[in-house]
Short mmCIF file of C-alpha atoms in Angstrom, two decimals:
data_model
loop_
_atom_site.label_atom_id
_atom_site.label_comp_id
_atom_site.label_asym_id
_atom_site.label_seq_id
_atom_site.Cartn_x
_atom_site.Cartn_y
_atom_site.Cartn_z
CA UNK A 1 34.81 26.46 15.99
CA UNK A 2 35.66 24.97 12.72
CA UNK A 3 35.86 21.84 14.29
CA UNK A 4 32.94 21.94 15.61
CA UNK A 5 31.26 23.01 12.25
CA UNK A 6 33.19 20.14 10.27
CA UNK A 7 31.81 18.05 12.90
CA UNK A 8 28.32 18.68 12.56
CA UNK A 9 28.54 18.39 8.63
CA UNK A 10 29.70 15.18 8.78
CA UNK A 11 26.95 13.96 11.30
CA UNK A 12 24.28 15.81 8.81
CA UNK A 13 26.02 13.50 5.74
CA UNK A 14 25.88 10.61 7.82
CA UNK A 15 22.61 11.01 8.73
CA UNK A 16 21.69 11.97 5.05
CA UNK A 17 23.35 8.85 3.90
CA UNK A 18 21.60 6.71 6.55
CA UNK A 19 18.06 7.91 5.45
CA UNK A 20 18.93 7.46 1.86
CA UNK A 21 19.93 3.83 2.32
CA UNK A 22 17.03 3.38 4.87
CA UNK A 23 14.65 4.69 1.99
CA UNK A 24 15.86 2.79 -0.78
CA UNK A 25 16.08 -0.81 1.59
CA UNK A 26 12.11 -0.33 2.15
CA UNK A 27 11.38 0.68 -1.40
CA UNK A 28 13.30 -2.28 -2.81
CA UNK A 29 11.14 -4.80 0.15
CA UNK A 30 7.49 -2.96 -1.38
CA UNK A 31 8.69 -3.75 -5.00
CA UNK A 32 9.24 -7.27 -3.94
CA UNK A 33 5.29 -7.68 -2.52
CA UNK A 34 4.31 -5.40 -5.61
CA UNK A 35 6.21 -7.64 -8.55
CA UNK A 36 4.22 -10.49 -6.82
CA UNK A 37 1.03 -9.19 -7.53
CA UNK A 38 2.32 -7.44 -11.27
CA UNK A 39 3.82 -10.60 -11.99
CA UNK A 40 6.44 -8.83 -13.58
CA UNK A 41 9.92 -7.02 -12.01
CA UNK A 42 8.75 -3.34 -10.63
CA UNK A 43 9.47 -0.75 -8.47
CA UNK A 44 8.28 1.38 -5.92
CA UNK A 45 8.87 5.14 -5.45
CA UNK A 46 8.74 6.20 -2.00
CA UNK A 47 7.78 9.88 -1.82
CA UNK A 48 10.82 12.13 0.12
CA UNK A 49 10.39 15.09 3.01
CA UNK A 50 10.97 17.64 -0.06
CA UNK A 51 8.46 16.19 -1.92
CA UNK A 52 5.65 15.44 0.55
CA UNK A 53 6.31 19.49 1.18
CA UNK A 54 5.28 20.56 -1.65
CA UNK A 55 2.61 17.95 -2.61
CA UNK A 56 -0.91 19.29 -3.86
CA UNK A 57 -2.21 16.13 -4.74
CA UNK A 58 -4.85 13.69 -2.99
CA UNK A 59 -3.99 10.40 -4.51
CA UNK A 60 -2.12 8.11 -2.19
CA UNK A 61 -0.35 6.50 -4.85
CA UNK A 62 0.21 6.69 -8.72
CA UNK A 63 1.02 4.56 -11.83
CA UNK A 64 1.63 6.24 -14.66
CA UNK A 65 -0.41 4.62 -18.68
CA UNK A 66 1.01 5.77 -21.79
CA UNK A 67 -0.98 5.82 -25.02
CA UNK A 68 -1.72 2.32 -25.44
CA UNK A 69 -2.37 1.39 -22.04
CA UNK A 70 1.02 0.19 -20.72
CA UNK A 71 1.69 1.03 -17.52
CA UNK A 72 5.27 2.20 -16.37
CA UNK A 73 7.27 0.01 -14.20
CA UNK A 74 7.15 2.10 -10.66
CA UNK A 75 4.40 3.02 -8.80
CA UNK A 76 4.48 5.86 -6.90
CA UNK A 77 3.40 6.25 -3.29
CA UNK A 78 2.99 9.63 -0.88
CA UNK A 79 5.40 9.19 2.35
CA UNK A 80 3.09 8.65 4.64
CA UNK A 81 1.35 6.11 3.30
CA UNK A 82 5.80 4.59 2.93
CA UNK A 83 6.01 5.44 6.54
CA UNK A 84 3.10 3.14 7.77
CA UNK A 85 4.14 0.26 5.66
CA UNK A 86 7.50 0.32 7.06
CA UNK A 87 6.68 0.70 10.73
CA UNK A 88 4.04 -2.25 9.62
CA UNK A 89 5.94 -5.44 10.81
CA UNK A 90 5.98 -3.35 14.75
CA UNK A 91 2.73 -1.87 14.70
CA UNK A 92 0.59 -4.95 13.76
CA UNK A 93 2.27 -6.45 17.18
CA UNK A 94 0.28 -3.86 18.96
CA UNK A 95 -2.82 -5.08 21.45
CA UNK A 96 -5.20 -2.58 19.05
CA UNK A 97 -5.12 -4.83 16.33
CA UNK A 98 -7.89 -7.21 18.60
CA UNK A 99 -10.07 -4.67 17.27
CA UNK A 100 -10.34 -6.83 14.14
CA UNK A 101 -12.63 -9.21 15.47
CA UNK A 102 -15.32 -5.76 15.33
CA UNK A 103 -13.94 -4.11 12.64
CA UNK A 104 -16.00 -0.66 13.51
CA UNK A 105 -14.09 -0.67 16.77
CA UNK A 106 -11.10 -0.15 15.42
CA UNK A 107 -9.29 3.42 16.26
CA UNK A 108 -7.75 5.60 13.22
CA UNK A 109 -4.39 4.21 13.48
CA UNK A 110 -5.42 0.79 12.35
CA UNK A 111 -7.75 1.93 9.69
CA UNK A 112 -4.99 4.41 8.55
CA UNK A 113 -2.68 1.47 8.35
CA UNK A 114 -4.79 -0.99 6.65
CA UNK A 115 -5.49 1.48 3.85
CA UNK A 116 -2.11 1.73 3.81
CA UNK A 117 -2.11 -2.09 2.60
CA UNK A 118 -4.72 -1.47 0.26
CA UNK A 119 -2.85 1.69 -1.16
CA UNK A 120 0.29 -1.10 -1.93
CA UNK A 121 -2.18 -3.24 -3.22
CA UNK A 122 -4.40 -1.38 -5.33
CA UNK A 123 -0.78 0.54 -7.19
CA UNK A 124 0.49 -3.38 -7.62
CA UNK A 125 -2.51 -4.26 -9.31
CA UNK A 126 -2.45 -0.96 -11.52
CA UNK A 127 1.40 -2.44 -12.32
CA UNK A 128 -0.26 -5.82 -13.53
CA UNK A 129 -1.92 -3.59 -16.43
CA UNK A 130 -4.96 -3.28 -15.07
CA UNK A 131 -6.04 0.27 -15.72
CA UNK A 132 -9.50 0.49 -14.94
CA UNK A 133 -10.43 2.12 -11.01
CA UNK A 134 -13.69 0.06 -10.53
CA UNK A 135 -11.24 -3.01 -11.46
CA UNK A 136 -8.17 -2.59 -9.86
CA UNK A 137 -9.40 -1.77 -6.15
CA UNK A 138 -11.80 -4.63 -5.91
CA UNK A 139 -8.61 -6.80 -6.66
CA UNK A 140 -6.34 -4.57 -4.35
CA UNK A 141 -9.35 -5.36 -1.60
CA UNK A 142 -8.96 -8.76 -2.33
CA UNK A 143 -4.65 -8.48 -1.87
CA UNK A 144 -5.20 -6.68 1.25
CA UNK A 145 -4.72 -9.96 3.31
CA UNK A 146 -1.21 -10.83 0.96
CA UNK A 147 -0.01 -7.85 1.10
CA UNK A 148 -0.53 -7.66 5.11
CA UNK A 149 1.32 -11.33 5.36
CA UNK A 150 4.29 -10.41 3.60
CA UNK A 151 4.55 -7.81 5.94
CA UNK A 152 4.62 -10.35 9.30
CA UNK A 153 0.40 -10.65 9.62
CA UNK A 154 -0.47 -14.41 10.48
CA UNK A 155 -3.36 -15.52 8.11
CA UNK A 156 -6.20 -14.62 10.92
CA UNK A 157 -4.86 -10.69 11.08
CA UNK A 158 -4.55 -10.54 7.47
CA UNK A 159 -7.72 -11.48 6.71
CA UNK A 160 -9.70 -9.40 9.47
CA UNK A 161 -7.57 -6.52 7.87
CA UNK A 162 -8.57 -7.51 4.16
CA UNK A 163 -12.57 -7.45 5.92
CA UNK A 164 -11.83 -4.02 7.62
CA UNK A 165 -10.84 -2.32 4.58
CA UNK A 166 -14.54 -4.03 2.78
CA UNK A 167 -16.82 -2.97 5.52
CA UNK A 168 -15.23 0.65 6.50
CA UNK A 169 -13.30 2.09 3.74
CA UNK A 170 -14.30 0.56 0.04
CA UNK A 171 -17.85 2.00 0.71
CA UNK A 172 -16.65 5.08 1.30
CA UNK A 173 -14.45 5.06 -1.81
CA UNK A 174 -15.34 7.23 -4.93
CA UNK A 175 -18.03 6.00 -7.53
CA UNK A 176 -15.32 5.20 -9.89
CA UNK A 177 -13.34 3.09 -7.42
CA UNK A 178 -16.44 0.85 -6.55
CA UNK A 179 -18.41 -1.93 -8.40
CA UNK A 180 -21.46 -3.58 -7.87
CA UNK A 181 -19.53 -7.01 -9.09
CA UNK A 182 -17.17 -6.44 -6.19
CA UNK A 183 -18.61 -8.94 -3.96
CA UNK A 184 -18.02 -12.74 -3.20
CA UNK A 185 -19.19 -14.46 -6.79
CA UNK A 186 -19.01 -11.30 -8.56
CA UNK A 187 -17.84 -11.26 -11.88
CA UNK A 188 -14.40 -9.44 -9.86
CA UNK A 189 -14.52 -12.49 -7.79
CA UNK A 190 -10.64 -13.43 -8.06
CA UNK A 191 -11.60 -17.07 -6.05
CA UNK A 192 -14.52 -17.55 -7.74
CA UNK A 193 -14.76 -21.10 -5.92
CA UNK A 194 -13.90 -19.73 -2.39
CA UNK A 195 -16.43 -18.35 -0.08
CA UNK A 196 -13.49 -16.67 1.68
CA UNK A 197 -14.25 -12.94 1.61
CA UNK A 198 -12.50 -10.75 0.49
CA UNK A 199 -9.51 -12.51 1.08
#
């Protein structure tokens, strides 16, 4: 019996240990895509099980501003929204991602895990000092497509994901995450001399 009971603890360490180094591998690959877009060296904070648990907040993701307007150096981002990043690189394979030709098509697993892109995006972009909501998620729309490529998206899937995320999520986006100069030209035009929108 205590064998048995000796063995099963060290499975449940192992498997502990596994998780852990899991975890930290995919946190350390979204702080590489996220100190792109900061231009700086940051991290990302995956959310745990424990946490996620007992989580009362709706915000995907977090960065925290002191006083002056800095922002910290990690983002922080709910496990879910971890989870779909990191299965990513697999799901994007799948045959429901020809949905982006019609992006209203497209079933909730492929919305869910192009917001998921955004979420990235939009935190990275909060990273880079920009504080502002209106601000910062017309960029992260326009980082959708990056973000999506470092994660194994040829250009063509990036950019229908980048265009999913303007036609069926950013209008559906609080007041205070929207602008009216979020638009090809705009004055939150980041490629001003592109016609390429959003990405």
């Amino acid at each position: 019996m205590r064998l048995i009971l000796l063995i099963l603890v060290a499975a449940l360490a192992g498997l502990f240990l596994f998780q852990k180094h899991s975890k930290a591998a995919e946190e350390s690959r979204l702080a590489a895509i996220a100190s792109e877009i900061a231009r700086r060296p940051v991290s990302i904070h995956c959310q745990g099980a424990v946490g996620e648990a007992i989580d009362v907040t709706a915000e995907s993701g977090s960065v925290e501003f002191d006083a002056t307007g800095r922002p910290a150096d990690v983002a922080d981002i709910k496990r879910k929204i971890c989870q779909r990043l990191q299965d990513f690189p697999q799901a994007r394979m799948s045959a429901k991602f020809a949905c982006l030709d019609a992006p209203s098509s497209c079933d909730a697993s492929v919305v869910n895990d192009a917001i998921a892109l955004d979420v990235l995006a939009h935190e990275s972009w909060h990273l880079e000092r920009k504080q502002y909501e209106a601000l910062t998620e017309c960029y992260a729309l326009q980082t959708v497509g990056f973000v999506a490529t470092k994660l194994g998206s040829d250009n063509i899937q990036a950019r229908g994901l980048a265009r999913l995320v303007h036609l069926l999520v950013y209008p559906h986006m609080p007041d205070a995450y929207r602008s009216d100069e979020c638009r090809d030209g705009g004055a939150l035009d980041l490629r001003p001399d592109s016609s390429a929108w959003p990405s």
